[in-house]
Amino acid sequence: EVLGITTVGGNVPLELTVRNALMMTELADRTDVRVHRGSAGPMTRPLVTAEYVHGETGIDGAELPEPITPASGRDAVDFIVDTLRNRSDVTVCTLGPLTNIGHALQRDPSIASNVEQLVLMGGGFFEGGNRTPAAEFNI
């Protein structure tokens, strides 16, 4: 069960990550899963994007129609906090920067105990690079 998708500025600016998430939900025929607009940039520094890696849109090379489904009107941090306050069986899976999670935990630290499992895309310990605490883009 996918409860929702939150977006964050990262490889590309926030508006493009929202657009990309909406396109993916439509491609997967899962428009029942709402996309919530999240943080535009990191908590403590300006946003640095990576269009040079992922292209101007963040998914360059994919030819997909513009999304029809709108993003939810609900803030991603509100969605995370409310979801974790009301459920204790949630696996949080992050594929980008952890900014929304950080803001949610700042707002209500007690929600951490309701995270059953945290799965994140970050680092490559057994590979060259990404070996220092500051080397990983998503963390």
mmCIF file of C-alpha atoms in Angstrom:
data_model
loop_
_atom_site.group_PDB
_atom_site.id
_atom_site.type_symbol
_atom_site.label_atom_id
_atom_site.label_comp_id
_atom_site.label_asym_id
_atom_site.label_seq_id
_atom_site.Cartn_x
_atom_site.Cartn_y
_atom_site.Cartn_z
ATOM 1 C CA GLU A 1 0.000 0.000 0.000
ATOM 2 C CA VAL A 2 1.440 3.359 -1.032
ATOM 3 C CA LEU A 3 0.014 6.077 1.216
ATOM 4 C CA GLY A 4 1.399 9.048 -0.688
ATOM 5 C CA ILE A 5 4.365 10.567 -2.467
ATOM 6 C CA THR A 6 6.171 13.667 -1.291
ATOM 7 C CA THR A 7 8.502 15.703 -3.456
ATOM 8 C CA VAL A 8 11.528 17.811 -2.656
ATOM 9 C CA GLY A 9 13.911 20.016 -4.592
ATOM 10 C CA GLY A 10 17.005 17.974 -5.358
ATOM 11 C CA ASN A 11 18.382 16.865 -8.705
ATOM 12 C CA VAL A 12 16.118 19.506 -10.242
ATOM 13 C CA PRO A 13 13.992 22.280 -8.710
ATOM 14 C CA LEU A 14 10.810 21.411 -6.810
ATOM 15 C CA GLU A 15 8.334 22.178 -9.591
ATOM 16 C CA LEU A 16 10.067 19.651 -11.833
ATOM 17 C CA THR A 17 10.170 16.953 -9.137
ATOM 18 C CA VAL A 18 6.428 17.476 -8.615
ATOM 19 C CA ARG A 19 5.841 17.209 -12.373
ATOM 20 C CA ASN A 20 7.991 14.082 -12.617
ATOM 21 C CA ALA A 21 6.216 12.372 -9.714
ATOM 22 C CA LEU A 22 2.834 13.154 -11.267
ATOM 23 C CA MET A 23 3.978 11.748 -14.614
ATOM 24 C CA MET A 24 5.143 8.548 -12.895
ATOM 25 C CA THR A 25 1.839 8.064 -11.052
ATOM 26 C CA GLU A 26 -0.014 8.468 -14.347
ATOM 27 C CA LEU A 27 2.369 6.108 -16.164
ATOM 28 C CA ALA A 28 1.819 3.503 -13.423
ATOM 29 C CA ASP A 29 -1.953 4.116 -13.474
ATOM 30 C CA ARG A 30 -1.779 5.039 -9.769
ATOM 31 C CA THR A 31 -3.326 8.494 -9.712
ATOM 32 C CA ASP A 32 -5.070 7.361 -6.522
ATOM 33 C CA VAL A 33 -1.708 7.939 -4.816
ATOM 34 C CA ARG A 34 -1.530 11.670 -4.132
ATOM 35 C CA VAL A 35 1.616 13.688 -4.757
ATOM 36 C CA HIS A 36 2.358 16.276 -2.059
ATOM 37 C CA ARG A 37 4.600 19.272 -2.778
ATOM 38 C CA GLY A 38 7.476 19.424 -0.306
ATOM 39 C CA SER A 39 10.511 21.508 0.534
ATOM 40 C CA ALA A 40 12.037 23.580 -2.258
ATOM 41 C CA GLY A 41 15.575 23.191 -0.942
ATOM 42 C CA PRO A 42 17.816 21.944 1.855
ATOM 43 C CA MET A 43 17.372 22.964 5.475
ATOM 44 C CA THR A 44 20.730 24.675 5.964
ATOM 45 C CA ARG A 45 22.155 25.677 2.585
ATOM 46 C CA PRO A 46 21.012 26.798 -0.867
ATOM 47 C CA LEU A 47 19.746 24.176 -3.312
ATOM 48 C CA VAL A 48 22.368 22.737 -5.658
ATOM 49 C CA THR A 49 20.769 20.811 -8.515
ATOM 50 C CA ALA A 50 22.244 18.169 -10.825
ATOM 51 C CA GLU A 51 20.820 18.787 -14.282
ATOM 52 C CA TYR A 52 24.257 17.926 -15.666
ATOM 53 C CA VAL A 53 23.585 14.333 -14.549
ATOM 54 C CA HIS A 54 19.824 13.917 -14.949
ATOM 55 C CA GLY A 55 19.078 16.459 -17.688
ATOM 56 C CA GLU A 56 17.094 19.680 -17.542
ATOM 57 C CA THR A 57 13.878 17.919 -16.474
ATOM 58 C CA GLY A 58 15.414 15.370 -14.126
ATOM 59 C CA ILE A 59 14.258 12.541 -16.400
ATOM 60 C CA ASP A 60 15.622 13.634 -19.766
ATOM 61 C CA GLY A 61 15.268 11.008 -22.447
ATOM 62 C CA ALA A 62 11.860 9.837 -21.250
ATOM 63 C CA GLU A 63 9.105 10.908 -23.619
ATOM 64 C CA LEU A 64 6.023 11.170 -21.438
ATOM 65 C CA PRO A 65 2.931 13.336 -21.758
ATOM 66 C CA GLU A 66 2.511 16.269 -19.418
ATOM 67 C CA PRO A 67 0.586 15.211 -16.300
ATOM 68 C CA ILE A 68 -3.139 15.826 -16.137
ATOM 69 C CA THR A 69 -3.551 14.994 -12.460
ATOM 70 C CA PRO A 70 -2.773 17.933 -10.161
ATOM 71 C CA ALA A 71 -0.639 17.681 -7.070
ATOM 72 C CA SER A 72 -2.567 17.620 -3.829
ATOM 73 C CA GLY A 73 -3.059 20.963 -2.169
ATOM 74 C CA ARG A 74 -1.536 19.530 0.992
ATOM 75 C CA ASP A 75 2.004 20.303 2.106
ATOM 76 C CA ALA A 76 4.309 17.272 2.176
ATOM 77 C CA VAL A 77 5.483 17.895 5.735
ATOM 78 C CA ASP A 78 1.873 18.121 6.954
ATOM 79 C CA PHE A 79 1.128 14.848 5.145
ATOM 80 C CA ILE A 80 4.110 13.094 6.751
ATOM 81 C CA VAL A 81 3.348 14.352 10.260
ATOM 82 C CA ASP A 82 -0.370 13.530 10.058
ATOM 83 C CA THR A 83 0.258 10.092 8.553
ATOM 84 C CA LEU A 84 2.812 9.127 11.194
ATOM 85 C CA ARG A 85 0.684 10.470 14.036
ATOM 86 C CA ASN A 86 -2.172 8.210 12.949
ATOM 87 C CA ARG A 87 -0.370 5.011 11.946
ATOM 88 C CA SER A 88 2.383 2.965 13.540
ATOM 89 C CA ASP A 89 3.054 0.563 10.677
ATOM 90 C CA VAL A 90 4.598 2.908 8.118
ATOM 91 C CA THR A 91 7.671 2.146 6.061
ATOM 92 C CA VAL A 92 9.136 5.427 4.884
ATOM 93 C CA CYS A 93 10.957 5.032 1.575
ATOM 94 C CA THR A 94 13.009 8.013 0.422
ATOM 95 C CA LEU A 95 14.465 8.416 -3.053
ATOM 96 C CA GLY A 96 15.756 11.964 -2.698
ATOM 97 C CA PRO A 97 16.994 14.459 -0.126
ATOM 98 C CA LEU A 98 15.671 13.913 3.399
ATOM 99 C CA THR A 99 14.529 17.522 3.846
ATOM 100 C CA ASN A 100 10.811 16.746 4.219
ATOM 101 C CA ILE A 101 11.613 14.090 6.823
ATOM 102 C CA GLY A 102 13.860 16.538 8.685
ATOM 103 C CA HIS A 103 11.161 19.217 8.776
ATOM 104 C CA ALA A 104 8.551 16.670 9.890
ATOM 105 C CA LEU A 105 10.778 15.491 12.753
ATOM 106 C CA GLN A 106 11.473 19.089 13.789
ATOM 107 C CA ARG A 107 7.751 19.765 13.897
ATOM 108 C CA ASP A 108 6.892 16.632 15.883
ATOM 109 C CA PRO A 109 9.797 14.463 17.108
ATOM 110 C CA SER A 110 7.353 11.888 18.535
ATOM 111 C CA ILE A 111 6.432 10.665 15.030
ATOM 112 C CA ALA A 112 9.792 8.880 14.786
ATOM 113 C CA SER A 113 8.495 6.063 16.984
ATOM 114 C CA ASN A 114 5.750 5.305 14.444
ATOM 115 C CA VAL A 115 8.192 4.625 11.620
ATOM 116 C CA GLU A 116 8.298 0.853 11.369
ATOM 117 C CA GLN A 117 11.084 0.886 8.804
ATOM 118 C CA LEU A 118 13.148 3.513 6.986
ATOM 119 C CA VAL A 119 14.460 2.654 3.537
ATOM 120 C CA LEU A 120 16.535 5.273 1.792
ATOM 121 C CA MET A 121 18.506 5.739 -1.369
ATOM 122 C CA GLY A 122 21.810 7.085 -0.196
ATOM 123 C CA GLY A 123 25.451 6.269 -0.551
ATOM 124 C CA GLY A 124 27.529 3.473 -1.901
ATOM 125 C CA PHE A 125 29.740 2.336 0.952
ATOM 126 C CA PHE A 126 31.422 -0.508 -0.902
ATOM 127 C CA GLU A 127 31.995 1.600 -4.016
ATOM 128 C CA GLY A 128 34.500 4.365 -4.661
ATOM 129 C CA GLY A 129 33.260 7.806 -3.645
ATOM 130 C CA ASN A 130 30.398 8.665 -1.280
ATOM 131 C CA ARG A 131 32.496 7.517 1.687
ATOM 132 C CA THR A 132 32.470 10.623 3.826
ATOM 133 C CA PRO A 133 29.490 11.896 5.833
ATOM 134 C CA ALA A 134 29.079 14.835 3.420
ATOM 135 C CA ALA A 135 29.608 12.988 0.131
ATOM 136 C CA GLU A 136 26.071 11.750 -0.479
ATOM 137 C CA PHE A 137 23.611 14.055 -2.257
ATOM 138 C CA ASN A 138 20.489 12.734 -0.488
ATOM 139 C CA ILE A 139 21.747 12.812 3.083
#
